[in-house]
Each structure stands twice: as structure tokens, then as C-alpha cells.
Short mmCIF file of N, CA, C and O in Angstrom, two decimals:
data_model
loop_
_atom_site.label_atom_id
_atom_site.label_comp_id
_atom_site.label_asym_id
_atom_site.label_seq_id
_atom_site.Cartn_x
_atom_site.Cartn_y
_atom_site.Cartn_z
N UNK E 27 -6.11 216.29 145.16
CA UNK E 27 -4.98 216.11 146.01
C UNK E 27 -4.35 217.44 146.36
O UNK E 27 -4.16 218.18 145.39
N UNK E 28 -3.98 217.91 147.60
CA UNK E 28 -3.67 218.61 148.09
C UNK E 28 -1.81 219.01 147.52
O UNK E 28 -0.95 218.13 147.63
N UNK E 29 -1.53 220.13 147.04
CA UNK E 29 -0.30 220.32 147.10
C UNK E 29 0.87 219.97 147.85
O UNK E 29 2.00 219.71 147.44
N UNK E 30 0.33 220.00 149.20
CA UNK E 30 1.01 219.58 150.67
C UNK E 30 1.41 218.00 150.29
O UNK E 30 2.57 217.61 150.41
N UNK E 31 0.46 217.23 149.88
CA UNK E 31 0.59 215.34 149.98
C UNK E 31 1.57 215.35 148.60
O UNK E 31 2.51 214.55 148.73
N UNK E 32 1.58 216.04 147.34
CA UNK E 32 2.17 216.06 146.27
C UNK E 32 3.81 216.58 146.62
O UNK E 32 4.70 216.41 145.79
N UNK E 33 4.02 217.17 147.81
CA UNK E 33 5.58 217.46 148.02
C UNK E 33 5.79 217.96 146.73
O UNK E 33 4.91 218.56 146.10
N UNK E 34 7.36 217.63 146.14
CA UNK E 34 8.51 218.24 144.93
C UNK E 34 7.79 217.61 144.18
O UNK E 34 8.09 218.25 143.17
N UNK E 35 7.15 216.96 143.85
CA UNK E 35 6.59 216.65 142.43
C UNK E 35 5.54 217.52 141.89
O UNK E 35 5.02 217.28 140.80
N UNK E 36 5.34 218.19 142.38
CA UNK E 36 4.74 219.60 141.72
C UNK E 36 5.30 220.35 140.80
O UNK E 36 5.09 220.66 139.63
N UNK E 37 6.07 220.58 141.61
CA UNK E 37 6.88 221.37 140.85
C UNK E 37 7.65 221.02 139.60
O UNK E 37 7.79 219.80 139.50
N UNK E 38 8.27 221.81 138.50
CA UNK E 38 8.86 221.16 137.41
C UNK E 38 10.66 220.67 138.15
O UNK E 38 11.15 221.14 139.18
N UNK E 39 11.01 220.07 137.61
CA UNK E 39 12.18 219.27 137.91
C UNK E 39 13.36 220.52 137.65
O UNK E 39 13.27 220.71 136.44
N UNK E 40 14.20 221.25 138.07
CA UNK E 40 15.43 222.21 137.24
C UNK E 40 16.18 221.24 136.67
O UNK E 40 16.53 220.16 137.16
N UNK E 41 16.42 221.74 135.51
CA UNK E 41 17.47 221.39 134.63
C UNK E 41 18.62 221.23 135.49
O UNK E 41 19.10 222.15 136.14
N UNK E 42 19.31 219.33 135.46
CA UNK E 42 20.46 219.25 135.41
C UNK E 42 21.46 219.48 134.27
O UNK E 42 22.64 219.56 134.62
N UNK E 43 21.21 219.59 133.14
CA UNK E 43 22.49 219.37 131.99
C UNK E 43 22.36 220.79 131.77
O UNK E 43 21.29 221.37 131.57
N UNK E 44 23.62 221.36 131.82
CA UNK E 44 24.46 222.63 131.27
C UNK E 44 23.93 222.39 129.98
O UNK E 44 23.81 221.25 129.53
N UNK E 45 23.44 223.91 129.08
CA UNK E 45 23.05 224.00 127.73
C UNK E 45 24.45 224.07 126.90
O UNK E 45 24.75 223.67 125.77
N UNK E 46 25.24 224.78 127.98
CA UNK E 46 26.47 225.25 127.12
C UNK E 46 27.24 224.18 127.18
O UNK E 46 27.96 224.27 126.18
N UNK E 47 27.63 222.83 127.98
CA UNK E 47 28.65 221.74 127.71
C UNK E 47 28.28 221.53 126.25
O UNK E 47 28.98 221.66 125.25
N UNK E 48 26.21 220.96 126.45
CA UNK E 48 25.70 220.37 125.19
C UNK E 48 26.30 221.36 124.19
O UNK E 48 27.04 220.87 123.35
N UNK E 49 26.13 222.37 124.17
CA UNK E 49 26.33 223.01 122.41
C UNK E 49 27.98 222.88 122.27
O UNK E 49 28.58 222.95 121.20
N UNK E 50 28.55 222.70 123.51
CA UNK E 50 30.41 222.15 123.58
C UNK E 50 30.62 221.48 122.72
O UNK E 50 31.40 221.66 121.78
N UNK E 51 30.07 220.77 122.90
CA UNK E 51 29.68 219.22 122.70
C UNK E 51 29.48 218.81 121.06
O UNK E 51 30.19 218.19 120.26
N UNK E 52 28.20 219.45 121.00
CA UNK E 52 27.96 219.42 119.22
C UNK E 52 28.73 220.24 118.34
O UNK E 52 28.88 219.94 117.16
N UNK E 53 29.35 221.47 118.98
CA UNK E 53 30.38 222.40 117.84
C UNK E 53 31.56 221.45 118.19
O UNK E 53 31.95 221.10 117.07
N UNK E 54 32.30 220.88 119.04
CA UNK E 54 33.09 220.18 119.08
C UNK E 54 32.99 219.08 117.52
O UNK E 54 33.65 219.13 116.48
N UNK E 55 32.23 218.44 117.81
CA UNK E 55 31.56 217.52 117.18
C UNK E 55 31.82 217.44 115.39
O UNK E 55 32.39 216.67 114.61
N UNK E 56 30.88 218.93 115.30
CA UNK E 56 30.89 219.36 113.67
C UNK E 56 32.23 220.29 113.59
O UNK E 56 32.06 220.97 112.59
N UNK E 57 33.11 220.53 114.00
CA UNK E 57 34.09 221.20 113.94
C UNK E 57 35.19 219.63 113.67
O UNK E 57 35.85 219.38 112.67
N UNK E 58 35.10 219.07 114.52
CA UNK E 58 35.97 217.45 113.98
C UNK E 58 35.32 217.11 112.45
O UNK E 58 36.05 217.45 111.52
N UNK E 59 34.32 216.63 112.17
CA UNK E 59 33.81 216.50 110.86
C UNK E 59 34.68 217.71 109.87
O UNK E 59 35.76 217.53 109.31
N UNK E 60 33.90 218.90 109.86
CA UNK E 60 34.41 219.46 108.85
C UNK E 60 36.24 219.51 108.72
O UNK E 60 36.80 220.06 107.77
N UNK E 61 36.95 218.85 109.84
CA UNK E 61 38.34 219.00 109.22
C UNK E 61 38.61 217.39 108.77
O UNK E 61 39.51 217.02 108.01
N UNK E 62 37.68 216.60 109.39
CA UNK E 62 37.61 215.35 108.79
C UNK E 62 37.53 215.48 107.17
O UNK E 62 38.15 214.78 106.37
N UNK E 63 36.53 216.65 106.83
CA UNK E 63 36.25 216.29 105.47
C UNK E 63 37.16 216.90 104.65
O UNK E 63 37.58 216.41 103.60
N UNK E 64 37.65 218.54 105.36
CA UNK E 64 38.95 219.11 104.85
C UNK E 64 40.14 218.33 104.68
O UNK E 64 40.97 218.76 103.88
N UNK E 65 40.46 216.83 105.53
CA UNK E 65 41.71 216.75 105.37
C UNK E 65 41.70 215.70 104.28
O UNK E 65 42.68 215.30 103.65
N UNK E 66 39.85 215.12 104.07
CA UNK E 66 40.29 214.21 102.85
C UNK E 66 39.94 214.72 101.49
O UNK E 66 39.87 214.01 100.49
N UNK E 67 39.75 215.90 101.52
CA UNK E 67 39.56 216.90 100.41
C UNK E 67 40.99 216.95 100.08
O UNK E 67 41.32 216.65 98.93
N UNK E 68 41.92 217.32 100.98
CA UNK E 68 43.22 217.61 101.04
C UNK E 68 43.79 216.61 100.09
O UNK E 68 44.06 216.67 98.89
N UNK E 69 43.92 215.47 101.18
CA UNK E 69 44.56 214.23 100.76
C UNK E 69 44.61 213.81 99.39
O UNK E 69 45.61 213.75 98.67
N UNK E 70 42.98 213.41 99.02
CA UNK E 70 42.30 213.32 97.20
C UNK E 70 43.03 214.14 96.68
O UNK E 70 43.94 213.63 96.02
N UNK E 71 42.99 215.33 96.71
CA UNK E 71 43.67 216.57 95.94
C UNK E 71 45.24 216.39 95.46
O UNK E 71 45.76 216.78 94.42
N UNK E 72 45.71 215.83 96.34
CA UNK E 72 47.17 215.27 96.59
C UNK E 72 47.66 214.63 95.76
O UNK E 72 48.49 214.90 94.90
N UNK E 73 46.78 213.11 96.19
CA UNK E 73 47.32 212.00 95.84
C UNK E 73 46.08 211.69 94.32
O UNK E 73 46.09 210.66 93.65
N UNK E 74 45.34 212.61 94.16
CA UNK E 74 44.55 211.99 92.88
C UNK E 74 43.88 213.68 91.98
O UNK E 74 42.69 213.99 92.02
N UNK E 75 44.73 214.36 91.42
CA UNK E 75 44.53 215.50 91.24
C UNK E 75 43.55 215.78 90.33
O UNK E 75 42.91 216.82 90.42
N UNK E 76 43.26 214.54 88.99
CA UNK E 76 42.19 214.75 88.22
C UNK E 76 40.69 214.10 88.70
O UNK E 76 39.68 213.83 88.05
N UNK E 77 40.98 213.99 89.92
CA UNK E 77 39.57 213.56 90.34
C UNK E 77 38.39 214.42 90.27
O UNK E 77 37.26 214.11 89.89
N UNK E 78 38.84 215.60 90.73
CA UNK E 78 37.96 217.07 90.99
C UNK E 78 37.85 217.54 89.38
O UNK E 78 37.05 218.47 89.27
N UNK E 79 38.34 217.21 88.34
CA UNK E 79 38.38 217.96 87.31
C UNK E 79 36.63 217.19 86.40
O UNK E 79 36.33 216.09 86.86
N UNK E 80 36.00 217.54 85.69
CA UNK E 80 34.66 217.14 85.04
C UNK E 80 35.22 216.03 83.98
O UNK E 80 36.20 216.20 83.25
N UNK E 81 34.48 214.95 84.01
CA UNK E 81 35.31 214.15 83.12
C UNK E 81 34.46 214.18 82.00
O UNK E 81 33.24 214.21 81.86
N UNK E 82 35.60 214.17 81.09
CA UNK E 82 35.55 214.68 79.45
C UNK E 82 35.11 213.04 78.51
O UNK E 82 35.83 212.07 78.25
N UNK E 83 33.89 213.27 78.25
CA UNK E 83 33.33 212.02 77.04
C UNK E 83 34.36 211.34 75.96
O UNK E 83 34.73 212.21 75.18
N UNK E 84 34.81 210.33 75.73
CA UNK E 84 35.82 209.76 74.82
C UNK E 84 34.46 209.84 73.57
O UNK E 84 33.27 209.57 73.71
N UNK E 85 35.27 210.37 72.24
CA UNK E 85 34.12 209.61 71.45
C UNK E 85 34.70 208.52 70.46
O UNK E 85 35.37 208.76 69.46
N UNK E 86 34.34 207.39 70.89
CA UNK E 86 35.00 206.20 70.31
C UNK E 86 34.38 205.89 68.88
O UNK E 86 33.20 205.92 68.54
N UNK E 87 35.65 205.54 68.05
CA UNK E 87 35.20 205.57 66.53
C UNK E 87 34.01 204.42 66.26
O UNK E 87 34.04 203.37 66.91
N UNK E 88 32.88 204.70 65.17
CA UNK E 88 31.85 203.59 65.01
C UNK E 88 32.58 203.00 64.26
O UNK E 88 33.54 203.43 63.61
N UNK E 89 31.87 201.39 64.35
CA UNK E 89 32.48 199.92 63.97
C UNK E 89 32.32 200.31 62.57
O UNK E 89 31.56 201.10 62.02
N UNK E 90 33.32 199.48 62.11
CA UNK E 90 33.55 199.41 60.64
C UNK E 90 32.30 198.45 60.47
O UNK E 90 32.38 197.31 60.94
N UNK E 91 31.05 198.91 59.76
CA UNK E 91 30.60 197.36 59.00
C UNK E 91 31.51 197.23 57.77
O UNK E 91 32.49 197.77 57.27
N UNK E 92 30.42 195.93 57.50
CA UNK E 92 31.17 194.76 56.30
C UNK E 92 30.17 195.61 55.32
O UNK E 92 29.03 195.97 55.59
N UNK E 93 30.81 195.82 54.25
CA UNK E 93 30.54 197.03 52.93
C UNK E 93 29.44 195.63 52.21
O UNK E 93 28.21 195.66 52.07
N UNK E 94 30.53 194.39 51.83
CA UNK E 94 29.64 193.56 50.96
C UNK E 94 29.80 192.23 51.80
O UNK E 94 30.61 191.58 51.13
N UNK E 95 29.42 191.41 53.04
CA UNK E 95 29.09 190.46 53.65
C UNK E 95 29.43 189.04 52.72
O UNK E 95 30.36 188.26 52.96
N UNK E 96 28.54 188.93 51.73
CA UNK E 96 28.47 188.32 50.85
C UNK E 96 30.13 187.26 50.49
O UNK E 96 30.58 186.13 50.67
N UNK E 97 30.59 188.86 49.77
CA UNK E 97 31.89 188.37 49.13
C UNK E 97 32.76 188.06 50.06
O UNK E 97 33.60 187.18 49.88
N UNK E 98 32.66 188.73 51.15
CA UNK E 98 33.89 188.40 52.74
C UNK E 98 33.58 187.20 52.88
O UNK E 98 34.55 186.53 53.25
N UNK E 99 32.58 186.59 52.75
CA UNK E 99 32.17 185.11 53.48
C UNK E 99 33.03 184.12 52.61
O UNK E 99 33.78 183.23 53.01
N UNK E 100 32.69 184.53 51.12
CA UNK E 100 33.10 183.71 50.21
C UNK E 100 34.30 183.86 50.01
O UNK E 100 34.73 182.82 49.51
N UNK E 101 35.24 184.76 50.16
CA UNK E 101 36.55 184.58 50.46
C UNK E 101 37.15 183.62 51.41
O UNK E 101 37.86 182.67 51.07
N UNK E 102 36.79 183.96 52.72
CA UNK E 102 36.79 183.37 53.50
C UNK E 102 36.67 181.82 53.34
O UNK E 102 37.70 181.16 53.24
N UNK E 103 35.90 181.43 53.31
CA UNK E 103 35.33 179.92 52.58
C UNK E 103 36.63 179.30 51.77
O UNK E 103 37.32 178.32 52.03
N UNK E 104 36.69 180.30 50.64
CA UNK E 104 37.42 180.12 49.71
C UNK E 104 39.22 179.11 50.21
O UNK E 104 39.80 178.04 50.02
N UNK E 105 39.40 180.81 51.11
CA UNK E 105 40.86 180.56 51.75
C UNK E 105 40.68 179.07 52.79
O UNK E 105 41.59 178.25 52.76
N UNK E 106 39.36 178.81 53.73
CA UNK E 106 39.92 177.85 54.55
C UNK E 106 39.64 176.87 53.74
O UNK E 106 40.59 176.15 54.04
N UNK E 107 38.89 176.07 52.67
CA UNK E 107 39.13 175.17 51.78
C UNK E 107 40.05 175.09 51.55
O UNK E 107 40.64 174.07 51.89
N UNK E 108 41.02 176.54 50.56
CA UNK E 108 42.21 175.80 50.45
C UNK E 108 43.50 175.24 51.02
O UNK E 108 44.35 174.55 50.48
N UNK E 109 43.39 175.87 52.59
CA UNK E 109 43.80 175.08 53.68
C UNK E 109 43.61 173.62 53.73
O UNK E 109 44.56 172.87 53.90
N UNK E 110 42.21 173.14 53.55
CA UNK E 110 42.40 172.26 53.94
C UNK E 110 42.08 171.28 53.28
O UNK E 110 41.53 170.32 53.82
N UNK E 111 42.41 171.30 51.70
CA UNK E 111 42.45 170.75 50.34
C UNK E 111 44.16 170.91 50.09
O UNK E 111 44.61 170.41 49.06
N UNK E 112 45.06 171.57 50.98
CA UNK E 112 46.00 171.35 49.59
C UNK E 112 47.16 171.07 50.92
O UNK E 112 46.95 171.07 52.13
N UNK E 113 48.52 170.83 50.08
CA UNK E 113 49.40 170.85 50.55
C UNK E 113 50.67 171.87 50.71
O UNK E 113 51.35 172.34 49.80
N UNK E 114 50.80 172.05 52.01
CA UNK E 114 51.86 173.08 52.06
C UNK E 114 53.01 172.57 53.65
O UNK E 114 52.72 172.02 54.71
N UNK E 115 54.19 173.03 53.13
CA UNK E 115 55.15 173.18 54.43
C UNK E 115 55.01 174.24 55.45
O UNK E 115 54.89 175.46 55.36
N UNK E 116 55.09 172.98 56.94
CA UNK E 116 54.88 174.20 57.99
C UNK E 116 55.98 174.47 58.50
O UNK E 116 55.83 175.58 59.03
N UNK E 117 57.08 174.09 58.68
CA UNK E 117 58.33 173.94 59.43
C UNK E 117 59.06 172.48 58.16
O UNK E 117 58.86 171.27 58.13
N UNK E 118 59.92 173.40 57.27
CA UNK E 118 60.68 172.38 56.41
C UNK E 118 61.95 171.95 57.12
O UNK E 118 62.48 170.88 56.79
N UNK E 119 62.43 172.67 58.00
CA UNK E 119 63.69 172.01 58.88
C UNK E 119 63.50 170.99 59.34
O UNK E 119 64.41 170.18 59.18
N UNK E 120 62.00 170.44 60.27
CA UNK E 120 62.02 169.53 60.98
C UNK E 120 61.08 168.72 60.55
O UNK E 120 60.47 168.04 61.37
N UNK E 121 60.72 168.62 58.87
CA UNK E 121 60.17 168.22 58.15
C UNK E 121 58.38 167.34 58.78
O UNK E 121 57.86 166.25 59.02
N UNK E 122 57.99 169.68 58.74
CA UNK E 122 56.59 168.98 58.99
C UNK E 122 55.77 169.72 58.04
O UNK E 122 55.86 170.95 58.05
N UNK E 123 55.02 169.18 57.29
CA UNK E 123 53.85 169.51 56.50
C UNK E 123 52.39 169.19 56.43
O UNK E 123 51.94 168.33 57.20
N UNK E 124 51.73 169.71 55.70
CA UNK E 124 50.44 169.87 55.89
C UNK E 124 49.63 169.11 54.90
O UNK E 124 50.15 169.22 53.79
N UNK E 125 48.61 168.41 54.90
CA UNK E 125 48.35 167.66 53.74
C UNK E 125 46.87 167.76 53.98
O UNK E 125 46.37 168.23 55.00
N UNK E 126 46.16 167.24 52.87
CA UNK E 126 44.56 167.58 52.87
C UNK E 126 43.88 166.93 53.97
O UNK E 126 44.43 166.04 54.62
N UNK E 127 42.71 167.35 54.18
CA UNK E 127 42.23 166.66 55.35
C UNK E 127 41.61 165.31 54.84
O UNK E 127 41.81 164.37 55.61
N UNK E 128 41.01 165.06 53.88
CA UNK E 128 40.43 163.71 53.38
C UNK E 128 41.74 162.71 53.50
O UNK E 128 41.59 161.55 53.87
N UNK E 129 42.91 163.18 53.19
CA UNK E 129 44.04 162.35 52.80
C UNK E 129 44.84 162.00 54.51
O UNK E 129 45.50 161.02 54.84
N UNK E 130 44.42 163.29 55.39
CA UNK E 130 44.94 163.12 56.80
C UNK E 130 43.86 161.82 57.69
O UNK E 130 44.22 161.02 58.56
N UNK E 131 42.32 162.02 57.01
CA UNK E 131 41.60 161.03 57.59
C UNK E 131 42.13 159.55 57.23
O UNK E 131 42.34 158.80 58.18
N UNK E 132 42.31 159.16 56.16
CA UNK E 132 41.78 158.40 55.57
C UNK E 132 43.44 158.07 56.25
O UNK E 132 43.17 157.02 56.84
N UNK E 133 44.50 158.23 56.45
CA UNK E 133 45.48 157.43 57.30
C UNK E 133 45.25 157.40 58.29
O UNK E 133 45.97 156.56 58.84
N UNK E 134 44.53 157.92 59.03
CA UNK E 134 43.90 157.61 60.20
C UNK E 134 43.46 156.55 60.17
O UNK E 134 43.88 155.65 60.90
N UNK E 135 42.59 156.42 59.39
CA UNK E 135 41.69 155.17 59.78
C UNK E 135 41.97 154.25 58.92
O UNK E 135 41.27 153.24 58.80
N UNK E 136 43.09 154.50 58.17
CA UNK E 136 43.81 152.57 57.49
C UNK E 136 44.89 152.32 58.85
O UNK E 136 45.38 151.19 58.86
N UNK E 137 45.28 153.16 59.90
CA UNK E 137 45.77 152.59 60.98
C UNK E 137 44.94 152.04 61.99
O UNK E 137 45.51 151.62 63.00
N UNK E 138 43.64 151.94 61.90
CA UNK E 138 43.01 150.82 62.40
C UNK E 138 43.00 151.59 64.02
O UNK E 138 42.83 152.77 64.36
N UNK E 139 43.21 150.59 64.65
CA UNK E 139 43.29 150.46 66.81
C UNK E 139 44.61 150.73 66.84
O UNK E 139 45.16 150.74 67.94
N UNK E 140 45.32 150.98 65.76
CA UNK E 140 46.75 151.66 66.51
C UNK E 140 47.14 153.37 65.72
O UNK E 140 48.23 153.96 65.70
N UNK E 141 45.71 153.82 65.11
CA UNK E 141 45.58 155.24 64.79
C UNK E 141 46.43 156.92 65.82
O UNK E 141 46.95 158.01 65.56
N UNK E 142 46.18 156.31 66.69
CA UNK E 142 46.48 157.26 67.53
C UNK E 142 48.12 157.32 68.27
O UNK E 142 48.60 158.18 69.00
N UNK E 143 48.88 155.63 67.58
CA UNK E 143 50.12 155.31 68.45
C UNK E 143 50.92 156.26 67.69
O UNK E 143 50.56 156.80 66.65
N UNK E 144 52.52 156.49 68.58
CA UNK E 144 53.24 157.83 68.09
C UNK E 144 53.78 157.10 66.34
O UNK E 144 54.28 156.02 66.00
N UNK E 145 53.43 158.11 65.77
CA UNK E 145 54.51 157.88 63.90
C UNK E 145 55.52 157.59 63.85
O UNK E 145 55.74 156.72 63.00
N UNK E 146 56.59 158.03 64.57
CA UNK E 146 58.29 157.78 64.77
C UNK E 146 58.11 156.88 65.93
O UNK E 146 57.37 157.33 66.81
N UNK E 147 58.62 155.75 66.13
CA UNK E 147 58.87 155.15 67.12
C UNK E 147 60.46 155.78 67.31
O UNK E 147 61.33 155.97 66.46
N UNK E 148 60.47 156.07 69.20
CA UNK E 148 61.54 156.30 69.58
C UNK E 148 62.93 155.63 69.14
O UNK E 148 62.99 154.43 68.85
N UNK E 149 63.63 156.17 69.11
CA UNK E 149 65.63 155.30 68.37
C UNK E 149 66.12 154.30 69.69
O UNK E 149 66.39 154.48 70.88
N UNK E 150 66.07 153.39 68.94
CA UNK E 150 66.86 152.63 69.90
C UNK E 150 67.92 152.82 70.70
O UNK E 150 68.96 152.98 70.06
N UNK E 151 68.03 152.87 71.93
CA UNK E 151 69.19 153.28 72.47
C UNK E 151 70.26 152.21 72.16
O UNK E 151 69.82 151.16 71.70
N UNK E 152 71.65 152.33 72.37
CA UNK E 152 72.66 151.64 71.44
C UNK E 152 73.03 151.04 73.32
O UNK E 152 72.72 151.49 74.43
N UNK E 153 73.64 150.13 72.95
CA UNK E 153 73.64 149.76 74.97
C UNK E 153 75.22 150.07 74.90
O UNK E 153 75.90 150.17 73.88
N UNK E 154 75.62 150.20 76.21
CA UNK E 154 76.98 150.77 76.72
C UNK E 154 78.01 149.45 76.38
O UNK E 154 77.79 148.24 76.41
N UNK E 155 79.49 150.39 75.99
CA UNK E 155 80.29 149.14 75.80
C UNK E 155 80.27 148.12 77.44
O UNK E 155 79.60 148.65 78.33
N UNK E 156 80.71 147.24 77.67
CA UNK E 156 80.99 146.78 79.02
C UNK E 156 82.73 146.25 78.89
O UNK E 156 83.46 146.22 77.90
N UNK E 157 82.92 145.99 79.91
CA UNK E 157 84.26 145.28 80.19
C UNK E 157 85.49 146.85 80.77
O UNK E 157 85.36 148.07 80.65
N UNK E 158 86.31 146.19 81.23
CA UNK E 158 87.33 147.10 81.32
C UNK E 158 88.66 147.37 80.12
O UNK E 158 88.78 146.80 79.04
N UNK E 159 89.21 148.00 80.47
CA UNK E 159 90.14 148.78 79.65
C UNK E 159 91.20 147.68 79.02
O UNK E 159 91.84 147.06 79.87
N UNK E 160 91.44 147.38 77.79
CA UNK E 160 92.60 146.08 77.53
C UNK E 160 94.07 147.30 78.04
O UNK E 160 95.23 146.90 78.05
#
């Protein structure tokens, strides 16, 4: 094909875009960023001052083990048996105490189908005088 039939397309195209807007453009660009990042460098610094500082390892004390397992258990044991073998006052003002658990069952269940109804039945209310004034 003849150059002549090819017209402007031969040739290379000139650059429309300015090099210098573009590099405007991108230093614009990274010049916003870096005060973007300056101002939250700033800010952090401000409002959270030990952030930037290296944070320092706690060394938290090791667990106490159990020296003798054994005897802790059997203490243990010991004490909630006698909880719940013996008798003691929990509140003597409003006369409430504690009694063994065999002895707490076993009224349970000589109350039969009414085990669960309240112990104190509510006080009778006393009814209002009536009439008027002599």
C-alpha cells in the first residue's frame, strides 16, 4: 500500500496529554497522602501517646499447684459433709436454720403431693370493723 492511500495513519499519532499536568497530578497526589499520613501520625501521637512506645512483656506469676492434692480433697470432703450432716443457724433473727440433708429429705417426702406447698401459711387477715361511729 502506497503511503499516499495510508494518509495520517502513517504517521505516529503526537501526544495529546501534557507530561507535566500528569506528573501535577501524581506529586499532587503523593504529597496529599504523605500529609494524610503526617496528620494521623500527629493525631495518634496526641490522643494515644504510648502507642509508639515498644510494648514491655508482663511476666505473670506461675499458678500455685496443689503441694499435696490428696489431703485438699479430703478436707474438702470432710468440710462439705459436715455441712450437710449437721446442724447450724443461718439467720437466728428470722429463725432460719440448717438441718441435715437426710433429715431435710425425709420431710419432704412424709409431705407427700403437698411437699412443695408454702410451710407458713399466710396470717389471716383480721376483716375491717364495719358500721358507723356510735
Amino acid at each position: 500500500m502506497p503511503a499516499e492511500e495510508m494518509g495520517n495513519r502513517a504517521r505516529p499519532q503526537p501526544a495529546d496529554i501534557d507530561n507535566r499536568a500528569v506528573l501535577a497530578v501524581v506529586g499532587g497526589f503523593l504529597l496529599f497522602v504523605a500529609a494524610a499520613i503526617a496528620g494521623l501520625l500527629l493525631f495518634m501521637h496526641s490522643q494515644a501517646p504510648d502507642s509508639f512506645s515498644p510494648l514491655v512483656k508482663r511476666q505473670f506469676p506461675s499458678p500455685e499447684l496443689q503441694t499435696s492434692p490428696e489431703v485438699d480433697l479430703a478436707r474438702l470432703t470432710t468440710a462439705q459433709q459436715a455441712r450437710l450432716s449437721g446442724y447450724a443457724w443461718i439467720d437466728r433473727d428470722h429463725d432460719i436454720a440448717r438441718i441435715p440433708i437426710v433429715e431435710a429429705m425425709r420431710l419432704v417426702a412424709q409431705r407427700g403431693a403437698h411437699a412443695y406447698d408454702p410451710i407458713l401459711a399466710p396470717p389471716a387477715a383480721t376483716p375491717a370493723p364495719s358500721g358507723g361511729s356510735p
